[in-house]
């Protein structure tokens, strides 16, 4: 497997960071819009109360989103560790079987050589 040149890895990291920023900004916009929509349903609120309710709603929504994102990220790390361990075990098994096959082939070739030599 070939490695990316440092410039490509740096560019990929920059793009990933930009994508994360844009997703975060979209989540903030969505939370604020939902907070505003929630507060609008309470027509009796004053302007200041409306803004406060909308802000609290958005803050709670963003905290929940952050918590969920953290849980998903933690699970991704767990899965990556599990898959890496499984892949390593599969590679080791394959290597052991290939070495065993090579040894059996060598033994059979030697046996065939001895049989033809002593006939």
Short mmCIF file of N, CA and C in Angstrom, two decimals:
data_model
loop_
_atom_site.label_atom_id
_atom_site.label_comp_id
_atom_site.label_asym_id
_atom_site.label_seq_id
_atom_site.Cartn_x
_atom_site.Cartn_y
_atom_site.Cartn_z
N UNK A 1 0.84 -1.17 0.00
CA UNK A 1 0.00 0.00 0.00
C UNK A 1 0.90 1.24 0.00
N UNK A 2 0.66 2.15 -0.91
CA UNK A 2 1.51 3.34 -0.99
C UNK A 2 0.98 4.44 -0.08
N UNK A 3 1.90 5.20 0.42
CA UNK A 3 1.55 6.31 1.29
C UNK A 3 1.41 7.58 0.45
N UNK A 4 0.56 8.47 0.92
CA UNK A 4 0.41 9.74 0.22
C UNK A 4 1.61 10.63 0.52
N UNK A 5 1.98 11.46 -0.45
CA UNK A 5 3.03 12.43 -0.16
C UNK A 5 2.56 13.39 0.93
N UNK A 6 3.48 13.98 1.67
CA UNK A 6 3.09 14.89 2.77
C UNK A 6 2.16 16.02 2.32
N UNK A 7 2.36 16.50 1.10
CA UNK A 7 1.50 17.59 0.62
C UNK A 7 0.06 17.12 0.47
N UNK A 8 -0.12 15.91 -0.04
CA UNK A 8 -1.48 15.37 -0.20
C UNK A 8 -2.13 15.14 1.15
N UNK A 9 -1.37 14.61 2.09
CA UNK A 9 -1.92 14.36 3.44
C UNK A 9 -2.29 15.68 4.10
N UNK A 10 -1.47 16.69 3.91
CA UNK A 10 -1.74 18.00 4.49
C UNK A 10 -2.98 18.62 3.85
N UNK A 11 -3.10 18.48 2.54
CA UNK A 11 -4.27 19.00 1.85
C UNK A 11 -5.53 18.27 2.29
N UNK A 12 -5.45 16.95 2.44
CA UNK A 12 -6.60 16.16 2.89
C UNK A 12 -7.01 16.57 4.30
N UNK A 13 -6.03 16.80 5.16
CA UNK A 13 -6.33 17.24 6.53
C UNK A 13 -6.98 18.61 6.52
N UNK A 14 -6.51 19.50 5.67
CA UNK A 14 -7.11 20.82 5.56
C UNK A 14 -8.54 20.77 5.05
N UNK A 15 -8.77 19.92 4.07
CA UNK A 15 -10.13 19.77 3.53
C UNK A 15 -11.06 19.18 4.59
N UNK A 16 -10.56 18.18 5.34
CA UNK A 16 -11.37 17.58 6.41
C UNK A 16 -11.70 18.61 7.48
N UNK A 17 -10.74 19.45 7.80
CA UNK A 17 -10.97 20.50 8.80
C UNK A 17 -12.00 21.51 8.29
N UNK A 18 -11.89 21.89 7.04
CA UNK A 18 -12.86 22.82 6.46
C UNK A 18 -14.26 22.20 6.43
N UNK A 19 -14.33 20.92 6.07
CA UNK A 19 -15.61 20.23 6.05
C UNK A 19 -16.23 20.20 7.44
N UNK A 20 -15.41 19.92 8.44
CA UNK A 20 -15.90 19.91 9.83
C UNK A 20 -16.41 21.27 10.24
N UNK A 21 -15.69 22.31 9.87
CA UNK A 21 -16.12 23.68 10.19
C UNK A 21 -17.47 23.99 9.54
N UNK A 22 -17.60 23.64 8.26
CA UNK A 22 -18.85 23.92 7.55
C UNK A 22 -20.02 23.14 8.14
N UNK A 23 -19.78 21.88 8.52
CA UNK A 23 -20.83 21.09 9.15
C UNK A 23 -21.23 21.68 10.50
N UNK A 24 -20.25 22.15 11.23
CA UNK A 24 -20.52 22.78 12.53
C UNK A 24 -21.35 24.05 12.35
N UNK A 25 -20.99 24.85 11.39
CA UNK A 25 -21.74 26.09 11.14
C UNK A 25 -23.17 25.78 10.69
N UNK A 26 -23.34 24.75 9.89
CA UNK A 26 -24.69 24.36 9.47
C UNK A 26 -25.51 23.89 10.67
N UNK A 27 -24.89 23.16 11.58
CA UNK A 27 -25.59 22.70 12.78
C UNK A 27 -25.98 23.89 13.66
N UNK A 28 -25.11 24.87 13.78
CA UNK A 28 -25.43 26.07 14.56
C UNK A 28 -26.60 26.81 13.94
N UNK A 29 -26.57 26.98 12.62
CA UNK A 29 -27.68 27.66 11.93
C UNK A 29 -28.99 26.91 12.14
N UNK A 30 -28.94 25.59 12.02
CA UNK A 30 -30.15 24.78 12.20
C UNK A 30 -30.67 24.90 13.62
N UNK A 31 -29.79 24.84 14.61
CA UNK A 31 -30.20 24.94 16.01
C UNK A 31 -30.84 26.31 16.29
N UNK A 32 -30.25 27.35 15.74
CA UNK A 32 -30.82 28.70 15.95
C UNK A 32 -32.18 28.83 15.27
N UNK A 33 -32.30 28.29 14.07
CA UNK A 33 -33.58 28.35 13.37
C UNK A 33 -34.65 27.57 14.12
N UNK A 34 -34.30 26.39 14.63
CA UNK A 34 -35.26 25.60 15.40
C UNK A 34 -35.63 26.31 16.70
N UNK A 35 -34.64 26.95 17.33
CA UNK A 35 -34.92 27.70 18.56
C UNK A 35 -35.87 28.86 18.30
N UNK A 36 -35.64 29.54 17.19
CA UNK A 36 -36.52 30.66 16.84
C UNK A 36 -37.93 30.16 16.54
N UNK A 37 -38.02 29.04 15.80
CA UNK A 37 -39.34 28.48 15.49
C UNK A 37 -40.06 28.03 16.76
N UNK A 38 -39.31 27.46 17.70
CA UNK A 38 -39.89 27.02 18.95
C UNK A 38 -40.43 28.23 19.74
N UNK A 39 -39.63 29.28 19.80
CA UNK A 39 -40.05 30.47 20.56
C UNK A 39 -41.22 31.18 19.88
N UNK A 40 -41.30 31.13 18.55
CA UNK A 40 -42.40 31.79 17.84
C UNK A 40 -43.75 31.17 18.18
N UNK A 41 -43.75 29.90 18.59
CA UNK A 41 -45.01 29.25 18.96
C UNK A 41 -45.60 29.83 20.25
N UNK A 42 -44.77 30.56 20.97
CA UNK A 42 -45.23 31.18 22.22
C UNK A 42 -45.43 32.67 21.97
N UNK A 43 -46.56 32.99 21.41
CA UNK A 43 -46.85 34.36 20.97
C UNK A 43 -46.88 35.36 22.14
N UNK A 44 -47.11 34.89 23.34
CA UNK A 44 -47.23 35.79 24.49
C UNK A 44 -45.89 36.30 25.01
N UNK A 45 -44.77 35.77 24.51
CA UNK A 45 -43.46 36.19 24.99
C UNK A 45 -43.11 37.59 24.48
N UNK A 46 -42.41 38.32 25.33
CA UNK A 46 -41.88 39.61 24.88
C UNK A 46 -40.69 39.33 23.96
N UNK A 47 -40.20 40.36 23.32
CA UNK A 47 -39.06 40.19 22.41
C UNK A 47 -37.85 39.63 23.15
N UNK A 48 -37.56 40.18 24.31
CA UNK A 48 -36.41 39.71 25.10
C UNK A 48 -36.61 38.25 25.53
N UNK A 49 -37.83 37.91 25.95
CA UNK A 49 -38.11 36.54 26.36
C UNK A 49 -37.99 35.59 25.16
N UNK A 50 -38.52 36.04 24.03
CA UNK A 50 -38.44 35.24 22.81
C UNK A 50 -36.97 34.93 22.48
N UNK A 51 -36.12 35.95 22.52
CA UNK A 51 -34.70 35.76 22.21
C UNK A 51 -34.04 34.84 23.22
N UNK A 52 -34.42 34.98 24.50
CA UNK A 52 -33.83 34.14 25.53
C UNK A 52 -34.25 32.67 25.37
N UNK A 53 -35.52 32.43 25.11
CA UNK A 53 -36.01 31.07 24.90
C UNK A 53 -35.33 30.46 23.67
N UNK A 54 -35.26 31.23 22.60
CA UNK A 54 -34.63 30.74 21.37
C UNK A 54 -33.15 30.42 21.62
N UNK A 55 -32.46 31.26 22.36
CA UNK A 55 -31.04 31.04 22.65
C UNK A 55 -30.85 29.80 23.51
N UNK A 56 -31.69 29.65 24.55
CA UNK A 56 -31.59 28.47 25.41
C UNK A 56 -31.86 27.18 24.62
N UNK A 57 -32.86 27.24 23.78
CA UNK A 57 -33.19 26.07 22.95
C UNK A 57 -31.98 25.70 22.08
N UNK A 58 -31.42 26.71 21.41
CA UNK A 58 -30.27 26.46 20.52
C UNK A 58 -29.08 25.94 21.32
N UNK A 59 -28.84 26.51 22.50
CA UNK A 59 -27.73 26.05 23.33
C UNK A 59 -27.90 24.58 23.73
N UNK A 60 -29.12 24.23 24.14
CA UNK A 60 -29.38 22.84 24.53
C UNK A 60 -29.25 21.90 23.33
N UNK A 61 -29.74 22.34 22.21
CA UNK A 61 -29.66 21.52 20.99
C UNK A 61 -28.21 21.31 20.59
N UNK A 62 -27.39 22.36 20.68
CA UNK A 62 -25.98 22.23 20.32
C UNK A 62 -25.23 21.35 21.32
N UNK A 63 -25.59 21.45 22.60
CA UNK A 63 -24.96 20.58 23.60
C UNK A 63 -25.30 19.11 23.32
N UNK A 64 -26.54 18.85 22.97
CA UNK A 64 -26.95 17.49 22.64
C UNK A 64 -26.22 17.00 21.39
N UNK A 65 -26.12 17.85 20.38
CA UNK A 65 -25.42 17.48 19.16
C UNK A 65 -23.95 17.16 19.45
N UNK A 66 -23.33 17.98 20.29
CA UNK A 66 -21.93 17.77 20.65
C UNK A 66 -21.76 16.44 21.39
N UNK A 67 -22.69 16.15 22.30
CA UNK A 67 -22.64 14.89 23.06
C UNK A 67 -22.80 13.69 22.12
N UNK A 68 -23.75 13.78 21.20
CA UNK A 68 -23.97 12.68 20.26
C UNK A 68 -22.78 12.50 19.33
N UNK A 69 -22.21 13.61 18.89
CA UNK A 69 -21.05 13.53 18.02
C UNK A 69 -19.87 12.89 18.74
N UNK A 70 -19.70 13.23 20.01
CA UNK A 70 -18.64 12.61 20.81
C UNK A 70 -18.85 11.12 20.95
N UNK A 71 -20.10 10.70 21.17
CA UNK A 71 -20.40 9.27 21.29
C UNK A 71 -20.13 8.54 19.97
N UNK A 72 -20.51 9.16 18.87
CA UNK A 72 -20.26 8.54 17.55
C UNK A 72 -18.76 8.45 17.28
N UNK A 73 -18.03 9.50 17.61
CA UNK A 73 -16.57 9.49 17.40
C UNK A 73 -15.91 8.41 18.26
N UNK A 74 -16.35 8.27 19.51
CA UNK A 74 -15.79 7.23 20.38
C UNK A 74 -16.09 5.85 19.82
N UNK A 75 -17.29 5.66 19.32
CA UNK A 75 -17.64 4.35 18.74
C UNK A 75 -16.83 4.08 17.49
N UNK A 76 -16.56 5.12 16.70
CA UNK A 76 -15.73 4.95 15.50
C UNK A 76 -14.33 4.47 15.88
N UNK A 77 -13.78 5.04 16.94
CA UNK A 77 -12.45 4.62 17.40
C UNK A 77 -12.49 3.18 17.87
N UNK A 78 -13.53 2.81 18.61
CA UNK A 78 -13.68 1.42 19.07
C UNK A 78 -13.75 0.46 17.89
N UNK A 79 -14.56 0.82 16.89
CA UNK A 79 -14.69 -0.05 15.71
C UNK A 79 -13.38 -0.14 14.94
N UNK A 80 -12.68 0.96 14.83
CA UNK A 80 -11.41 0.94 14.13
C UNK A 80 -10.43 0.01 14.85
N UNK A 81 -10.39 0.09 16.18
CA UNK A 81 -9.51 -0.79 16.95
C UNK A 81 -9.91 -2.25 16.77
N UNK A 82 -11.21 -2.52 16.80
CA UNK A 82 -11.68 -3.90 16.61
C UNK A 82 -11.31 -4.41 15.22
N UNK A 83 -11.54 -3.60 14.19
CA UNK A 83 -11.24 -4.02 12.83
C UNK A 83 -9.74 -4.21 12.62
N UNK A 84 -8.93 -3.33 13.21
CA UNK A 84 -7.48 -3.48 13.07
C UNK A 84 -7.01 -4.77 13.74
N UNK A 85 -7.55 -5.08 14.91
CA UNK A 85 -7.19 -6.32 15.61
C UNK A 85 -7.61 -7.53 14.78
N UNK A 86 -8.80 -7.48 14.24
CA UNK A 86 -9.30 -8.59 13.42
C UNK A 86 -8.45 -8.76 12.16
N UNK A 87 -8.10 -7.65 11.52
CA UNK A 87 -7.28 -7.69 10.31
C UNK A 87 -5.91 -8.27 10.62
N UNK A 88 -5.32 -7.87 11.74
CA UNK A 88 -4.02 -8.39 12.14
C UNK A 88 -4.10 -9.89 12.39
N UNK A 89 -5.15 -10.35 13.06
CA UNK A 89 -5.32 -11.79 13.32
C UNK A 89 -5.48 -12.55 12.01
N UNK A 90 -6.24 -12.00 11.07
CA UNK A 90 -6.42 -12.65 9.76
C UNK A 90 -5.11 -12.73 8.99
N UNK A 91 -4.33 -11.65 9.04
CA UNK A 91 -3.04 -11.66 8.36
C UNK A 91 -2.10 -12.69 8.97
N UNK A 92 -2.11 -12.79 10.30
CA UNK A 92 -1.25 -13.78 10.96
C UNK A 92 -1.66 -15.20 10.60
N UNK A 93 -2.98 -15.45 10.58
CA UNK A 93 -3.46 -16.78 10.20
C UNK A 93 -3.06 -17.12 8.76
N UNK A 94 -3.22 -16.14 7.88
CA UNK A 94 -2.86 -16.37 6.49
C UNK A 94 -1.36 -16.64 6.36
N UNK A 95 -0.54 -15.90 7.06
CA UNK A 95 0.90 -16.11 7.01
C UNK A 95 1.26 -17.50 7.53
N UNK A 96 0.65 -17.91 8.63
CA UNK A 96 0.90 -19.24 9.19
C UNK A 96 0.51 -20.33 8.19
N UNK A 97 -0.61 -20.18 7.54
CA UNK A 97 -1.05 -21.18 6.57
C UNK A 97 -0.14 -21.22 5.35
N UNK A 98 0.31 -20.06 4.92
CA UNK A 98 1.24 -20.01 3.77
C UNK A 98 2.56 -20.67 4.12
N UNK A 99 3.08 -20.40 5.32
CA UNK A 99 4.33 -21.03 5.74
C UNK A 99 4.14 -22.54 5.86
N UNK A 100 3.02 -22.97 6.44
CA UNK A 100 2.75 -24.41 6.55
C UNK A 100 2.67 -25.04 5.17
N UNK A 101 2.01 -24.39 4.23
CA UNK A 101 1.91 -24.91 2.87
C UNK A 101 3.28 -25.00 2.22
N UNK A 102 4.11 -24.00 2.45
CA UNK A 102 5.47 -24.00 1.91
C UNK A 102 6.28 -25.16 2.49
N UNK A 103 6.17 -25.37 3.80
CA UNK A 103 6.90 -26.46 4.44
C UNK A 103 6.42 -27.83 3.94
N UNK A 104 5.11 -27.97 3.80
CA UNK A 104 4.57 -29.24 3.27
C UNK A 104 5.06 -29.44 1.84
N UNK A 105 5.06 -28.40 1.04
CA UNK A 105 5.54 -28.51 -0.34
C UNK A 105 7.01 -28.91 -0.38
N UNK A 106 7.81 -28.29 0.49
CA UNK A 106 9.23 -28.63 0.54
C UNK A 106 9.42 -30.09 0.97
N UNK A 107 8.65 -30.51 1.97
CA UNK A 107 8.75 -31.89 2.45
C UNK A 107 8.34 -32.87 1.36
N UNK A 108 7.28 -32.59 0.65
CA UNK A 108 6.84 -33.47 -0.44
C UNK A 108 7.86 -33.50 -1.58
N UNK A 109 8.42 -32.35 -1.88
CA UNK A 109 9.44 -32.30 -2.94
C UNK A 109 10.67 -33.10 -2.54
N UNK A 110 11.07 -32.98 -1.28
CA UNK A 110 12.23 -33.74 -0.79
C UNK A 110 11.92 -35.23 -0.81
N UNK A 111 10.72 -35.58 -0.39
CA UNK A 111 10.34 -37.00 -0.39
C UNK A 111 10.32 -37.53 -1.83
N UNK A 112 9.79 -36.76 -2.75
CA UNK A 112 9.76 -37.19 -4.15
C UNK A 112 11.17 -37.31 -4.69
N UNK A 113 12.03 -36.40 -4.30
CA UNK A 113 13.44 -36.46 -4.73
C UNK A 113 14.13 -37.70 -4.19
N UNK A 114 13.92 -38.02 -2.94
CA UNK A 114 14.51 -39.22 -2.36
C UNK A 114 13.98 -40.49 -3.02
N UNK A 115 12.69 -40.50 -3.30
CA UNK A 115 12.09 -41.68 -3.94
C UNK A 115 12.67 -41.90 -5.33
N UNK A 116 12.84 -40.84 -6.10
CA UNK A 116 13.40 -41.00 -7.44
C UNK A 116 14.88 -41.33 -7.37
N UNK A 117 15.57 -40.86 -6.35
CA UNK A 117 16.99 -41.12 -6.20
C UNK A 117 17.25 -42.58 -5.82
N UNK A 118 16.46 -43.16 -4.97
CA UNK A 118 16.69 -44.50 -4.47
C UNK A 118 15.90 -45.57 -5.21
N UNK A 119 15.35 -45.34 -6.31
CA UNK A 119 14.63 -46.34 -7.11
C UNK A 119 15.51 -46.93 -8.11
#
